Tab-separated table of C-alpha atoms in Angstrom:
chain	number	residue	atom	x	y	z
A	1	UNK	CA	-11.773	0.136	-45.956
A	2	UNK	CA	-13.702	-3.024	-44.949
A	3	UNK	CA	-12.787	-6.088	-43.383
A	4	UNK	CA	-12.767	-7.863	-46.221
A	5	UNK	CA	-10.215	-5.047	-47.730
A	6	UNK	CA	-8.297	-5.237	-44.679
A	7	UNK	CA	-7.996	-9.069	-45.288
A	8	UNK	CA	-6.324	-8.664	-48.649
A	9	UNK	CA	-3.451	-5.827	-46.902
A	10	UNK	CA	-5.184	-2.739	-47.234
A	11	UNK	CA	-4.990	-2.156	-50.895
A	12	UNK	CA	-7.850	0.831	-50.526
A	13	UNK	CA	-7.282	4.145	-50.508
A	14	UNK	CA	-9.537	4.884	-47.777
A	15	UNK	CA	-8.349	4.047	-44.189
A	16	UNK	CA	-10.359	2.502	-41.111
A	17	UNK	CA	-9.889	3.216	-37.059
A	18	UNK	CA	-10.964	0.110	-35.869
A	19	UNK	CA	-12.190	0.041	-32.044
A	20	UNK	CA	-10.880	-2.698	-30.462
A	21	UNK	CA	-12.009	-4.580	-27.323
A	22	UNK	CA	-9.678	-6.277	-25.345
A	23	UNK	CA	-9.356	-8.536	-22.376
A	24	UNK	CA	-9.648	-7.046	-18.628
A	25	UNK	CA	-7.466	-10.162	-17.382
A	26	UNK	CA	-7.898	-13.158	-19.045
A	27	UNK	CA	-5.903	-12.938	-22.282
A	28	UNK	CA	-8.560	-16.053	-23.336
A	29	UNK	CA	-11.613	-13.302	-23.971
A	30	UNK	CA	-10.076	-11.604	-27.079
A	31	UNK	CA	-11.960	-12.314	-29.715
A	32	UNK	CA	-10.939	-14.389	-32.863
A	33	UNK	CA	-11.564	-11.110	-34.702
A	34	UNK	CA	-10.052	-8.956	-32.661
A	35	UNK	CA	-6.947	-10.791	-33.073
A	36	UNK	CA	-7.327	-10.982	-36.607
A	37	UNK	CA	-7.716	-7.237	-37.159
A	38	UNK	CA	-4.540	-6.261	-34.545
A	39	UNK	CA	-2.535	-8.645	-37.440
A	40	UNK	CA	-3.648	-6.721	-40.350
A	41	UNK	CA	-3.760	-3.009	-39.209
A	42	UNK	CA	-0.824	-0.479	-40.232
A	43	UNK	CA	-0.612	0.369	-36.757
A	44	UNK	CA	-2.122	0.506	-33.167
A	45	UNK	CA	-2.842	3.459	-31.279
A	46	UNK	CA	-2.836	2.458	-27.426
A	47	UNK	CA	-3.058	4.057	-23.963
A	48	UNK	CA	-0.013	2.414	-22.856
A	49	UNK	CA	2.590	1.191	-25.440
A	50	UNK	CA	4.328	-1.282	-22.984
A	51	UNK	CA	0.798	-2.678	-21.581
A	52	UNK	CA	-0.724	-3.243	-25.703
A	53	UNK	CA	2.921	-4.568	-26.348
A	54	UNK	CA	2.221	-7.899	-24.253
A	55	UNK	CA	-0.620	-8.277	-25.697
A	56	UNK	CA	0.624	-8.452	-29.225
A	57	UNK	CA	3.759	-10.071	-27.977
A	58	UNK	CA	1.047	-13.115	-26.743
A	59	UNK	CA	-0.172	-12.723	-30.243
A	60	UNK	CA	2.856	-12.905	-31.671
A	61	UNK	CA	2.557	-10.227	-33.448
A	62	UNK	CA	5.001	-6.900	-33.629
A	63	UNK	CA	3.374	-3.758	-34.817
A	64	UNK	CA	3.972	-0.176	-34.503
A	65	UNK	CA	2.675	1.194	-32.497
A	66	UNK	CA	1.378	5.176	-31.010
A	67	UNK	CA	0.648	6.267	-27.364
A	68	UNK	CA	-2.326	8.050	-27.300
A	69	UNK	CA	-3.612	8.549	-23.466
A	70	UNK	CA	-5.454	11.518	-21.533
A	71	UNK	CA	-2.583	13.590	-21.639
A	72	UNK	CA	-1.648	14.236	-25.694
A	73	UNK	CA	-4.867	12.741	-27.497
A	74	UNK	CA	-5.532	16.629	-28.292
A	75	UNK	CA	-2.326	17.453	-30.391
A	76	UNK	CA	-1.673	14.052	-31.392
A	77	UNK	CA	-5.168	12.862	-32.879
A	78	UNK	CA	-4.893	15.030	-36.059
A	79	UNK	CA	-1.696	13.512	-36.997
A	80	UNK	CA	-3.584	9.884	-36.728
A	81	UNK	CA	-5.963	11.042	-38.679
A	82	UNK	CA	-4.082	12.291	-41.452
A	83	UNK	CA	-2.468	9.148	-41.485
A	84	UNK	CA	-6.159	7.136	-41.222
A	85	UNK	CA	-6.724	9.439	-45.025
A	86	UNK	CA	-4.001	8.713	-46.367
A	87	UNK	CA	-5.040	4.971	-46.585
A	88	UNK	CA	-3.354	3.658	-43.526
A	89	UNK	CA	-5.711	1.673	-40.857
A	90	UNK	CA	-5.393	1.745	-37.096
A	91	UNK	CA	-6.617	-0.231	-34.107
A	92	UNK	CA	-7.652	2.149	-31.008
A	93	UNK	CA	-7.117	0.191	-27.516
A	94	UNK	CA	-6.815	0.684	-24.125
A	95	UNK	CA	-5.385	-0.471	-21.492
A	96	UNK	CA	-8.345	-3.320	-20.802
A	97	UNK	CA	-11.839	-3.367	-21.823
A	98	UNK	CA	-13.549	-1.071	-24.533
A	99	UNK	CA	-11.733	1.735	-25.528
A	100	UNK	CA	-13.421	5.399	-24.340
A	101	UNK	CA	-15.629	3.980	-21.759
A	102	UNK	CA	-13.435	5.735	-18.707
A	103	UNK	CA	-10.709	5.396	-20.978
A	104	UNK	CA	-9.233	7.784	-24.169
A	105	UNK	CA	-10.181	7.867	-27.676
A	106	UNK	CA	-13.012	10.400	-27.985
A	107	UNK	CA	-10.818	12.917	-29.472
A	108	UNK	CA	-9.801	10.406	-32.284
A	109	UNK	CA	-13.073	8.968	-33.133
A	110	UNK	CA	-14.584	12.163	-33.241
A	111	UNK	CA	-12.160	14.090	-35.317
A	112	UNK	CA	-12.360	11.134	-37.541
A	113	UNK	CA	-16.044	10.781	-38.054
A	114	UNK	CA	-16.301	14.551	-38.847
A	115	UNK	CA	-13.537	14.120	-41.737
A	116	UNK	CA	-15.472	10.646	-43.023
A	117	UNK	CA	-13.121	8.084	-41.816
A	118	UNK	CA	-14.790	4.997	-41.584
A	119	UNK	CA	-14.867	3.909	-37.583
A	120	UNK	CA	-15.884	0.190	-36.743
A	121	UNK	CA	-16.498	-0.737	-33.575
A	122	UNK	CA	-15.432	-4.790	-32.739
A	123	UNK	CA	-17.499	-5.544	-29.426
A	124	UNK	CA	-15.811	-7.320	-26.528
A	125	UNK	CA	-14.738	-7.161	-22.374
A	126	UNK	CA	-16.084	-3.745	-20.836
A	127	UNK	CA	-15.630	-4.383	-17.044
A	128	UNK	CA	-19.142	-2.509	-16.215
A	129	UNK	CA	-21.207	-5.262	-18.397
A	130	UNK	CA	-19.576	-7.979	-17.086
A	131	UNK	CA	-20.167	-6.773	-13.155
A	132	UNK	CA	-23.756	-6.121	-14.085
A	133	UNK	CA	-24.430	-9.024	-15.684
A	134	UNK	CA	-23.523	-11.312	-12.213
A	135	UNK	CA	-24.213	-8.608	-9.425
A	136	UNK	CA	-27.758	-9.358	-8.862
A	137	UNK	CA	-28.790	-5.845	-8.745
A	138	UNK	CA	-31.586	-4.717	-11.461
A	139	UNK	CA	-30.325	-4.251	-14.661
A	140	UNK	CA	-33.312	-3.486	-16.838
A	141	UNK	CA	-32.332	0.383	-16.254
A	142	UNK	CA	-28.500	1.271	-15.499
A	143	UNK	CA	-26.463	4.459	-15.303
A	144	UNK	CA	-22.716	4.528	-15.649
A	145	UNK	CA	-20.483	7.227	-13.953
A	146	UNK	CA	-17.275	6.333	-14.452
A	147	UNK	CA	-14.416	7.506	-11.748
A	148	UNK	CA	-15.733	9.856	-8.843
A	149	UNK	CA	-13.776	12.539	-7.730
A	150	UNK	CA	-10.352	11.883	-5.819
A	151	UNK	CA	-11.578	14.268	-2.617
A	152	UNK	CA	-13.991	13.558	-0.591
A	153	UNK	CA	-15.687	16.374	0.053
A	154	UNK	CA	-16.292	16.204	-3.951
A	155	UNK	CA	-16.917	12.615	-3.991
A	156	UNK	CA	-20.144	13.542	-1.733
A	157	UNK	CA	-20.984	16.039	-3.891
A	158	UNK	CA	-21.561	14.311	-6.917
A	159	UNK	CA	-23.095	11.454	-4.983
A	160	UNK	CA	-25.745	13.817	-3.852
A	161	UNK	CA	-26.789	14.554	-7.222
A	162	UNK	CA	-26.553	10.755	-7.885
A	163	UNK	CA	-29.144	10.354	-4.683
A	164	UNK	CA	-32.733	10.120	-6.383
A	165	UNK	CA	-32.019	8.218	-9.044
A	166	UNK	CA	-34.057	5.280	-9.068
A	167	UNK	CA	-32.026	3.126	-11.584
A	168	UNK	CA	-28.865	1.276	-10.623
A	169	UNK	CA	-25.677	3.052	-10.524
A	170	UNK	CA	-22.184	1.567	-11.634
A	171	UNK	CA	-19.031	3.187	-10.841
A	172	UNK	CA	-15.020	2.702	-11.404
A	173	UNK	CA	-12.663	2.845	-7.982
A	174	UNK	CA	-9.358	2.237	-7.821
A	175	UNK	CA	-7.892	0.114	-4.814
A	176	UNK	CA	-6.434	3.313	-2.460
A	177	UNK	CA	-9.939	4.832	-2.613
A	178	UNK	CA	-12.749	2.055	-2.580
A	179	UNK	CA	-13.004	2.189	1.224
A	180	UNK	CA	-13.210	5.908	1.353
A	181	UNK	CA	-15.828	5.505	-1.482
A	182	UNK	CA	-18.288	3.387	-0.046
A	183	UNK	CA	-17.841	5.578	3.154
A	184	UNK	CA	-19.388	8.006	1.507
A	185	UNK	CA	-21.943	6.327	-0.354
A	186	UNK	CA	-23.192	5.138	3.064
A	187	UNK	CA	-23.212	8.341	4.117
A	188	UNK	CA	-25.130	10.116	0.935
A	189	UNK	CA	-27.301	6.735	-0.243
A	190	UNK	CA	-27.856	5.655	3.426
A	191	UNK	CA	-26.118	2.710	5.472
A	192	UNK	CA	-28.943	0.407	4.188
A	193	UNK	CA	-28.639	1.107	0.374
A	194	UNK	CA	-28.341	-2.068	-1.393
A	195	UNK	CA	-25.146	-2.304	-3.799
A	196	UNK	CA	-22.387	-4.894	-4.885
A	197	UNK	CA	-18.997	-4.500	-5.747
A	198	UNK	CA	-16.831	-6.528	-8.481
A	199	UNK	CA	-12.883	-6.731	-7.747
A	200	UNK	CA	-10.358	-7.586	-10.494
A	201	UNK	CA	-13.199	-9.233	-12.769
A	202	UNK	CA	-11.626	-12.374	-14.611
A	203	UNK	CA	-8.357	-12.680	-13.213
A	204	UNK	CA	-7.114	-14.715	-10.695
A	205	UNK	CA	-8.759	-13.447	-7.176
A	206	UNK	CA	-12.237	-12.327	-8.942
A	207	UNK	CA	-14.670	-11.509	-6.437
A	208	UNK	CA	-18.136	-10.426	-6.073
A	209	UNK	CA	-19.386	-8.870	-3.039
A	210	UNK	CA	-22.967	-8.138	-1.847
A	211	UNK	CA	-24.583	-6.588	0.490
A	212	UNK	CA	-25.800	-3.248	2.499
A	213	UNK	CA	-23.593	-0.109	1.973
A	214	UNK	CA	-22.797	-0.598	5.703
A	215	UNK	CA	-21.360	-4.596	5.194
A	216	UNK	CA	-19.107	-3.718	2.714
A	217	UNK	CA	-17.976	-0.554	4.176
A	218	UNK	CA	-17.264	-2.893	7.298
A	219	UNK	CA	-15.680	-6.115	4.617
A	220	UNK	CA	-13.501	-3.534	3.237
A	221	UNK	CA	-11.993	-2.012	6.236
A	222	UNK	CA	-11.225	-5.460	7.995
A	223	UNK	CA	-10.259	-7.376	4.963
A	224	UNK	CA	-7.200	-5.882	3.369
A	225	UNK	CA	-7.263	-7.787	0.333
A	226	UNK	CA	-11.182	-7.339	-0.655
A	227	UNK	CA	-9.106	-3.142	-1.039
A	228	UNK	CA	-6.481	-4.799	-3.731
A	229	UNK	CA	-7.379	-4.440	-7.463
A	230	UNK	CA	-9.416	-3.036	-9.700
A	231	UNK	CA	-13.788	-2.111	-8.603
A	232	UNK	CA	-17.014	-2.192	-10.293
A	233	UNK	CA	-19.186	-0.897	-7.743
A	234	UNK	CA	-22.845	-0.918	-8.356
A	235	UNK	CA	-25.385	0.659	-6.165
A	236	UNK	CA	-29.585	-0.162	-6.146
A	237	UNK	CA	-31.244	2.854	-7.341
A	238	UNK	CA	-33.731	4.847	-4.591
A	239	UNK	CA	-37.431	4.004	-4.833
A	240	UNK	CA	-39.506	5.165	-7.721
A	241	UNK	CA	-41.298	8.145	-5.678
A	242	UNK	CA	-41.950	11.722	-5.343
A	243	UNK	CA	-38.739	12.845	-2.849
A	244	UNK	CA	-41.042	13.896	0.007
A	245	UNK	CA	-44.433	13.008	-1.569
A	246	UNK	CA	-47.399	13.627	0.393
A	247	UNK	CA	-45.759	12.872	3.601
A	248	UNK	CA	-45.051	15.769	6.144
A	249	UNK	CA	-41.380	15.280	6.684
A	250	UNK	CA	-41.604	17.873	9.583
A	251	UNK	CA	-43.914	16.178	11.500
A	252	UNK	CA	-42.242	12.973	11.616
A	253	UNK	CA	-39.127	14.335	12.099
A	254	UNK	CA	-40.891	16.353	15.233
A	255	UNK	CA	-42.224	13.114	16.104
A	256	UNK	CA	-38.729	11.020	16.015
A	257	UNK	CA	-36.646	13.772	17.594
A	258	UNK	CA	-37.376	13.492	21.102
A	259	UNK	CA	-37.057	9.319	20.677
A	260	UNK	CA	-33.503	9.466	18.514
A	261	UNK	CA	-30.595	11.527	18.173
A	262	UNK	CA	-30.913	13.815	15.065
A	263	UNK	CA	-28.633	11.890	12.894
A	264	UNK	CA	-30.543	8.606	13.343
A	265	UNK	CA	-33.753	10.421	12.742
A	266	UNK	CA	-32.998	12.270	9.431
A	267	UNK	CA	-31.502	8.674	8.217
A	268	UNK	CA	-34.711	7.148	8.680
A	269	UNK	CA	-36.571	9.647	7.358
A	270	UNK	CA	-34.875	9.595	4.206
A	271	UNK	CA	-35.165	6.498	3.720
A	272	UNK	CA	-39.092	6.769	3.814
A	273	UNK	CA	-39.394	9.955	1.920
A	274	UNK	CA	-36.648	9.985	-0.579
A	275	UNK	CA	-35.514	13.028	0.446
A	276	UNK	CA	-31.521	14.413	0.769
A	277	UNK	CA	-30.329	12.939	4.136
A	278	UNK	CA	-28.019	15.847	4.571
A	279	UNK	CA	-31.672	17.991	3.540
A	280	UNK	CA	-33.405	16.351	6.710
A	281	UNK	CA	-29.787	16.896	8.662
A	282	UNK	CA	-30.228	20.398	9.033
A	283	UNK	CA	-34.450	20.355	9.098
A	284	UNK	CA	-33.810	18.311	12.564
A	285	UNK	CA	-31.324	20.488	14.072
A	286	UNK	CA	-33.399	23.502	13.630
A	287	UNK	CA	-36.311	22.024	14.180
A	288	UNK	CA	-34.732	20.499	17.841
A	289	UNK	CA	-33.206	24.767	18.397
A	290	UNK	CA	-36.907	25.130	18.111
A	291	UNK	CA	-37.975	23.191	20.412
């Protein structure tokens, strides 16, 4: 069913799952037809009933309306999509932003593409554009990640496979871990890595913040509110080289050793070479045993 079909009730026999954007805190960034197509839907399929329900209460609108988060998007998305065949159209939303970017949905739209149900997309707020687009970072290449692991010793994992790439990385954090999360991207990426980080973008207390991995680790842990809210956080890719290249890592670490402790020494020589910090780590200590 099109638009235009929607606009006359939804007289066609084939249903649509609309996507729909909405705001990520200022109810003034849903779009006019957004709001239009949450008035003319059958119903709306949301991550959180009671969250979506404010927003059509500030629309004045009353719909029904179907949880469909993480947890039952498996069993219940066939039912939805029965429902989407047998004429009926839906609006997909989230919580804030665009639905299935770190948020659920994939199950639906994909069971519904694969049995022909129309799916139109209606763009609007997605918290990772609208960091980007006023972090000052480079944004002619960008790579999203989404939500980190909860553990640290995780976290550091999948930051080390994160540590060569040379375009700019955006992630989600949530307010109890951002300071534990830079922590360790100072520790993988280096205390000198450039990055920025977005809190509760378009709401009241919106903040940018920019600086070395190191400054913000230290902003965060002496500023109790920059920890509040909701993060983008959006870290400069490494430089565009060969990890290691034609420069002898061993030497300079042999050469560095007896003027700085190992740690310091492996730091800088990542930084130079591109290569793992935690790599160099362990090069210096056995090259200092050797010694």
């Amino acid at each position: 069913m099109s638009e235009r079909q929607a606009e006359r009730g939804g007289q066609s026999r084939a249903g649509v799952l609309y996507i729909v954007a909405t705001p990520i805190g200022n109810l003034d960034d849903l779009s006019t037809r957004a709001a239009k197509i949450l008035s003319q839907v059958d119903f709306v399929a949301a991550e959180d009933t009671r969250y979506s329900g404010r927003l059509l209460q500030h629309l004045g609108l009353s719909k029904p309306m179907v949880a469909l988060h993480d947890h039952n998007e498996r069993d219940r998305a066939g039912g939805l999509v029965d429902r989407l065949q047998a004429g009926e159209s839906a609006a997909l939303v989230s919580d804030a932003g665009t639905p299935l970017i770190s948020d659920p949905g994939y199950v639906l739209v994909r069971q519904a593409r694969e049995l022909g149900v129309q799916v139109v997309p209606l763009p609007g707020p997605c918290a990772l554009v609208v960091a980007l687009s006023a972090a000052g970072l480079p944004t002619d290449r960008f790579t999203f990640a989404g939500f980190l692991p909860a553990k640290s010793g995780a976290r550091r994992t999948a930051l080390e496979a994160w540590q060569r790439e040379t375009a700019t990385m955006v992630f989600y954090e949530s307010p109890h871990r951002i300071a534990d999360t830079v922590a360790d991207m100072a520790l993988v990426f280096g205390e000198d890595r450039e990055m920025a980080i977005a809190r509760e973008l378009t709401k009241t207390y919106e903040s940018f913040y920019h600086g070395t991995a190191g400054q913000l680790l230290e902003v965060l842990r002496e500023d109790a509110n920059a920890r509040r809210g909701e993060f983008v956080v959006m870290v400069r890719g490494a430089r565009d080289v060969e990890p290691g290249g034609d420069l002898d890592v061993d030497r300079l670490l042999a050469l560095l050793l007896p003027e700085l402790p190992v740690k310091k020494a492996a730091k800088i020589v990542a930084e130079v070479s591109g290569v793992s910090r935690n790599e160099l780590y362990q090069r210096a200590l056995a090259l200092r045993q050797e010694r």
